[in-house]
CSV table of C-alpha atoms in Angstrom, one decimal:
chain,number,residue,atom,x,y,z
A,1,UNK,CA,-104.4,30.3,-24.3
A,2,UNK,CA,-102.3,32.6,-22.2
A,3,UNK,CA,-98.4,32.1,-21.7
A,4,UNK,CA,-96.9,34.1,-18.7
A,5,UNK,CA,-94.1,33.7,-16.2
A,6,UNK,CA,-94.9,31.2,-13.7
A,7,UNK,CA,-94.7,31.9,-9.9
A,8,UNK,CA,-94.1,29.7,-6.7
A,9,UNK,CA,-97.7,28.9,-6.8
A,10,UNK,CA,-97.3,27.0,-9.9
A,11,UNK,CA,-94.6,24.6,-8.7
A,12,UNK,CA,-97.0,22.2,-7.2
A,13,UNK,CA,-99.2,21.8,-10.4
A,14,UNK,CA,-96.1,21.4,-12.5
A,15,UNK,CA,-94.6,18.7,-10.0
A,16,UNK,CA,-98.0,16.9,-10.2
A,17,UNK,CA,-98.0,16.9,-14.1
A,18,UNK,CA,-94.4,15.7,-14.1
A,19,UNK,CA,-95.1,12.9,-11.8
A,20,UNK,CA,-98.0,11.7,-14.0
A,21,UNK,CA,-95.4,11.7,-17.0
A,22,UNK,CA,-93.0,9.6,-15.0
A,23,UNK,CA,-90.5,12.6,-14.9
A,24,UNK,CA,-88.1,13.2,-12.0
A,25,UNK,CA,-88.3,16.9,-11.0
A,26,UNK,CA,-88.1,18.5,-7.4
A,27,UNK,CA,-89.3,21.5,-5.6
A,28,UNK,CA,-85.6,22.3,-5.0
A,29,UNK,CA,-85.0,22.5,-8.8
A,30,UNK,CA,-87.9,24.6,-9.6
A,31,UNK,CA,-87.2,27.0,-6.8
A,32,UNK,CA,-83.5,27.3,-8.2
A,33,UNK,CA,-85.0,28.1,-11.8
A,34,UNK,CA,-87.3,30.7,-10.5
A,35,UNK,CA,-84.4,32.5,-8.7
A,36,UNK,CA,-81.9,32.2,-11.3
A,37,UNK,CA,-84.0,32.6,-14.5
A,38,UNK,CA,-87.6,33.9,-13.6
A,39,UNK,CA,-88.1,35.2,-17.1
A,40,UNK,CA,-87.4,31.8,-18.5
A,41,UNK,CA,-89.9,29.9,-16.4
A,42,UNK,CA,-93.1,29.9,-18.4
A,43,UNK,CA,-96.5,28.5,-17.9
A,44,UNK,CA,-99.6,28.3,-20.4
A,45,UNK,CA,-103.0,28.5,-18.8
A,46,UNK,CA,-106.4,27.8,-20.3
A,47,UNK,CA,-108.6,29.9,-18.1
A,48,UNK,CA,-107.3,29.1,-14.6
A,49,UNK,CA,-105.8,25.8,-15.4
A,50,UNK,CA,-102.1,25.4,-16.2
A,51,UNK,CA,-101.8,23.1,-19.2
A,52,UNK,CA,-98.1,23.6,-20.1
A,53,UNK,CA,-94.7,24.5,-18.8
A,54,UNK,CA,-91.1,25.1,-20.0
A,55,UNK,CA,-88.0,26.5,-18.5
A,56,UNK,CA,-85.0,28.3,-19.9
A,57,UNK,CA,-81.8,29.1,-18.0
A,58,UNK,CA,-78.5,30.7,-19.0
A,59,UNK,CA,-75.1,29.5,-18.0
A,60,UNK,CA,-72.3,31.8,-19.0
A,61,UNK,CA,-72.4,31.9,-22.8
A,62,UNK,CA,-75.0,29.0,-23.2
A,63,UNK,CA,-78.4,28.2,-22.1
A,64,UNK,CA,-80.6,25.2,-21.6
A,65,UNK,CA,-84.3,24.5,-22.3
A,66,UNK,CA,-86.0,21.9,-20.2
A,67,UNK,CA,-89.1,20.8,-18.5
A,68,UNK,CA,-91.2,21.3,-21.7
A,69,UNK,CA,-94.5,19.6,-20.6
A,70,UNK,CA,-98.0,19.9,-21.9
A,71,UNK,CA,-101.0,17.9,-20.4
A,72,UNK,CA,-102.3,15.0,-22.5
A,73,UNK,CA,-105.7,16.5,-23.1
A,74,UNK,CA,-104.1,19.8,-24.4
A,75,UNK,CA,-101.6,18.4,-26.9
A,76,UNK,CA,-101.8,18.7,-30.7
A,77,UNK,CA,-102.9,22.3,-30.4
A,78,UNK,CA,-99.5,24.1,-30.6
A,79,UNK,CA,-99.0,24.9,-27.0
A,80,UNK,CA,-95.6,23.1,-26.7
A,81,UNK,CA,-94.5,24.8,-29.8
A,82,UNK,CA,-95.5,28.2,-28.5
A,83,UNK,CA,-93.8,27.5,-25.3
A,84,UNK,CA,-90.7,26.3,-26.8
A,85,UNK,CA,-90.4,29.4,-29.1
A,86,UNK,CA,-90.8,31.9,-26.2
A,87,UNK,CA,-88.1,30.0,-24.1
A,88,UNK,CA,-85.8,30.4,-27.2
A,89,UNK,CA,-86.6,34.2,-27.3
A,90,UNK,CA,-85.7,34.5,-23.7
A,91,UNK,CA,-82.3,33.0,-24.3
A,92,UNK,CA,-81.6,34.7,-27.5
A,93,UNK,CA,-82.4,38.1,-25.9
A,94,UNK,CA,-79.7,37.3,-23.2
A,95,UNK,CA,-77.2,36.9,-26.2
A,96,UNK,CA,-76.3,33.2,-25.5
A,97,UNK,CA,-74.1,31.6,-28.2
A,98,UNK,CA,-75.3,28.0,-27.7
A,99,UNK,CA,-78.6,26.5,-26.6
A,100,UNK,CA,-78.8,23.0,-25.4
A,101,UNK,CA,-81.7,20.6,-24.8
A,102,UNK,CA,-82.3,16.9,-24.5
A,103,UNK,CA,-84.9,15.3,-26.8
A,104,UNK,CA,-86.9,12.2,-27.1
A,105,UNK,CA,-87.3,10.3,-30.3
A,106,UNK,CA,-90.7,12.0,-30.9
A,107,UNK,CA,-89.4,15.5,-30.1
A,108,UNK,CA,-86.2,15.4,-32.1
A,109,UNK,CA,-87.8,16.2,-35.4
A,110,UNK,CA,-89.5,19.3,-33.9
A,111,UNK,CA,-86.2,20.6,-32.6
A,112,UNK,CA,-84.3,19.8,-35.8
A,113,UNK,CA,-86.7,22.1,-37.7
A,114,UNK,CA,-85.7,24.8,-35.4
A,115,UNK,CA,-82.0,24.3,-36.2
A,116,UNK,CA,-81.0,22.0,-33.4
A,117,UNK,CA,-78.5,19.2,-34.1
A,118,UNK,CA,-77.5,16.0,-32.3
A,119,UNK,CA,-74.1,16.0,-30.8
A,120,UNK,CA,-74.5,12.9,-28.2
A,121,UNK,CA,-76.9,10.6,-26.5
A,122,UNK,CA,-77.7,10.8,-22.8
A,123,UNK,CA,-78.2,7.6,-20.9
A,124,UNK,CA,-80.0,7.4,-17.6
A,125,UNK,CA,-78.2,5.0,-15.4
A,126,UNK,CA,-79.9,3.3,-12.3
A,127,UNK,CA,-78.4,1.3,-9.4
A,128,UNK,CA,-79.8,-0.2,-6.4
A,129,UNK,CA,-78.0,-0.5,-3.1
A,130,UNK,CA,-79.1,-1.7,0.3
A,131,UNK,CA,-79.6,1.5,2.4
A,132,UNK,CA,-79.5,5.3,1.7
A,133,UNK,CA,-76.2,7.2,1.6
A,134,UNK,CA,-75.5,9.4,4.6
A,135,UNK,CA,-75.9,13.1,3.1
A,136,UNK,CA,-73.8,15.4,5.1
A,137,UNK,CA,-73.9,19.3,5.3
A,138,UNK,CA,-73.5,20.9,2.0
A,139,UNK,CA,-69.9,21.6,1.1
A,140,UNK,CA,-69.1,24.4,-1.5
A,141,UNK,CA,-67.5,23.5,-4.6
A,142,UNK,CA,-63.8,24.2,-4.9
A,143,UNK,CA,-62.5,26.5,-7.9
A,144,UNK,CA,-60.5,23.7,-9.5
A,145,UNK,CA,-63.7,21.7,-9.9
A,146,UNK,CA,-65.4,24.5,-11.8
A,147,UNK,CA,-62.6,24.3,-14.2
A,148,UNK,CA,-63.0,20.6,-14.7
A,149,UNK,CA,-66.7,21.2,-15.4
A,150,UNK,CA,-65.6,24.0,-17.9
A,151,UNK,CA,-63.4,21.4,-19.8
A,152,UNK,CA,-66.5,19.1,-20.3
A,153,UNK,CA,-69.1,21.6,-21.3
A,154,UNK,CA,-66.9,24.5,-22.7
A,155,UNK,CA,-68.7,27.1,-20.6
A,156,UNK,CA,-68.7,28.5,-17.0
A,157,UNK,CA,-71.7,26.9,-15.0
A,158,UNK,CA,-70.8,28.1,-11.5
A,159,UNK,CA,-74.3,28.9,-10.3
A,160,UNK,CA,-75.5,25.5,-11.5
A,161,UNK,CA,-72.7,23.7,-9.7
A,162,UNK,CA,-73.3,25.7,-6.4
A,163,UNK,CA,-77.0,24.7,-6.6
A,164,UNK,CA,-76.2,21.1,-6.9
A,165,UNK,CA,-73.8,21.1,-4.1
A,166,UNK,CA,-76.2,23.0,-1.8
A,167,UNK,CA,-78.5,20.1,-2.3
A,168,UNK,CA,-76.2,17.2,-1.4
A,169,UNK,CA,-72.7,16.2,-0.5
A,170,UNK,CA,-69.7,17.0,-2.6
A,171,UNK,CA,-66.4,15.3,-2.7
A,172,UNK,CA,-63.3,15.7,-5.0
A,173,UNK,CA,-59.5,16.1,-5.7
A,174,UNK,CA,-57.5,18.4,-8.0
A,175,UNK,CA,-58.4,15.8,-10.7
A,176,UNK,CA,-62.1,15.5,-10.3
A,177,UNK,CA,-65.3,15.9,-8.4
A,178,UNK,CA,-68.7,14.3,-7.5
A,179,UNK,CA,-71.8,15.6,-5.9
A,180,UNK,CA,-74.6,13.3,-4.6
A,181,UNK,CA,-77.8,15.1,-4.6
A,182,UNK,CA,-81.1,14.4,-2.8
A,183,UNK,CA,-83.7,13.2,-5.1
A,184,UNK,CA,-86.8,12.4,-3.1
A,185,UNK,CA,-86.3,8.9,-1.8
A,186,UNK,CA,-83.5,8.3,-4.3
A,187,UNK,CA,-80.2,10.0,-4.8
A,188,UNK,CA,-78.7,11.5,-8.0
A,189,UNK,CA,-75.0,11.3,-8.8
A,190,UNK,CA,-74.0,14.6,-10.6
A,191,UNK,CA,-72.5,16.9,-11.4
A,192,UNK,CA,-69.5,14.4,-11.8
A,193,UNK,CA,-66.5,15.5,-13.7
A,194,UNK,CA,-62.9,14.1,-13.9
A,195,UNK,CA,-59.8,14.6,-15.9
A,196,UNK,CA,-59.1,10.7,-16.0
A,197,UNK,CA,-60.9,7.4,-15.6
A,198,UNK,CA,-58.9,6.6,-12.4
A,199,UNK,CA,-60.1,9.7,-10.6
A,200,UNK,CA,-63.5,8.9,-11.7
A,201,UNK,CA,-63.4,5.3,-10.4
A,202,UNK,CA,-62.0,6.4,-6.9
A,203,UNK,CA,-64.7,9.1,-6.5
A,204,UNK,CA,-67.4,6.6,-7.3
A,205,UNK,CA,-66.0,3.9,-5.0
A,206,UNK,CA,-65.9,6.7,-2.3
A,207,UNK,CA,-69.3,8.1,-2.6
A,208,UNK,CA,-71.1,5.0,-3.7
A,209,UNK,CA,-70.9,2.3,-1.1
A,210,UNK,CA,-74.2,1.4,0.8
A,211,UNK,CA,-76.5,3.7,-1.2
A,212,UNK,CA,-79.9,3.0,-2.1
A,213,UNK,CA,-81.6,3.7,-5.5
A,214,UNK,CA,-79.1,5.9,-7.5
A,215,UNK,CA,-79.8,7.7,-10.7
A,216,UNK,CA,-77.4,9.5,-13.2
A,217,UNK,CA,-77.4,10.9,-16.6
A,218,UNK,CA,-74.2,10.4,-18.6
A,219,UNK,CA,-73.1,11.1,-22.3
A,220,UNK,CA,-73.2,7.8,-24.1
A,221,UNK,CA,-69.9,8.8,-26.0
A,222,UNK,CA,-68.2,8.5,-22.5
A,223,UNK,CA,-67.5,4.8,-22.9
A,224,UNK,CA,-65.1,4.8,-19.9
A,225,UNK,CA,-68.1,6.0,-17.8
A,226,UNK,CA,-70.4,3.2,-19.3
A,227,UNK,CA,-67.8,0.5,-18.5
A,228,UNK,CA,-67.4,1.9,-14.9
A,229,UNK,CA,-71.1,2.1,-14.2
A,230,UNK,CA,-71.7,-1.4,-15.7
A,231,UNK,CA,-69.1,-2.8,-13.6
A,232,UNK,CA,-70.8,-1.4,-10.5
A,233,UNK,CA,-74.2,-3.1,-11.5
A,234,UNK,CA,-75.8,0.0,-13.0
A,235,UNK,CA,-78.1,-0.4,-15.9
A,236,UNK,CA,-79.5,1.9,-18.6
A,237,UNK,CA,-83.2,2.8,-18.1
A,238,UNK,CA,-83.7,5.4,-20.8
A,239,UNK,CA,-81.8,7.4,-23.5
A,240,UNK,CA,-82.4,10.7,-25.2
A,241,UNK,CA,-80.6,12.8,-27.8
A,242,UNK,CA,-78.4,15.7,-26.6
A,243,UNK,CA,-79.0,18.5,-28.9
A,244,UNK,CA,-77.7,22.0,-29.4
A,245,UNK,CA,-78.3,25.0,-31.7
A,246,UNK,CA,-76.2,28.1,-32.5
A,247,UNK,CA,-72.3,28.1,-32.0
A,248,UNK,CA,-70.9,24.6,-31.8
A,249,UNK,CA,-69.8,24.1,-28.2
A,250,UNK,CA,-66.4,23.0,-27.0
A,251,UNK,CA,-68.0,19.8,-25.7
A,252,UNK,CA,-65.7,17.0,-24.4
A,253,UNK,CA,-67.8,14.3,-23.0
A,254,UNK,CA,-64.7,12.4,-21.8
A,255,UNK,CA,-64.5,14.7,-18.8
A,256,UNK,CA,-68.4,14.4,-18.1
A,257,UNK,CA,-69.3,11.4,-15.8
A,258,UNK,CA,-72.6,12.6,-14.8
A,259,UNK,CA,-74.9,15.7,-15.5
A,260,UNK,CA,-75.8,18.2,-12.8
A,261,UNK,CA,-79.6,17.8,-13.4
A,262,UNK,CA,-82.1,15.2,-14.7
A,263,UNK,CA,-81.6,16.7,-18.2
A,264,UNK,CA,-83.5,19.9,-17.6
A,265,UNK,CA,-80.4,22.1,-16.9
A,266,UNK,CA,-77.4,20.5,-17.9
């Protein structure tokens, strides 16, 4: 067993493994992670075969661990634990104050033993329309939108927001913003932040009409978002724990209507 930094050549094997697990990951996301945090992109090989992956990326004073995946035939041998520990070390060396991740019911006890605490649940919502949304040329996020995102997460995540905007279409006002990202044959809503429910509702109405399959991950404690999505015909398809370790974050879910990723980067 050998753990090393993964390269662009490892993207295809990872995406193949992720698809087998029913995960939603894209080449664009992995390319961003390799550019933004090459030291945090780790792969475990047995011989020449990749059997495990994990990613770690820093945003300002916080970091995210995601994409922890081990092939079914290699589980139970400590590979996932070793990858997770090395990812934590990468973030600790970069002096982050808070580390985030999302955890399944099975994974939660493992992370709790490493000092992680649950602060919320993340629900995956799905909606179905009649035709794909028209995705226009990428529009850069405006500075005020970065401040709204900061209100939700308590940290500056400008590079992540710019990545998301480069992968889709952004819209917003002084009181909120929404990005629709390409996600294969589907679309992802997020990042999606707002100062109030009225703004969130207007942005969703503006960007949602006529869309095909749409996905978004939303904090369950944002009950306004849940009510809004339910009224638009969205249903919950999955739910995981949102956990953190280190300094308690200035987290305000009432301003978070959609994560910027499918759980891997925040």
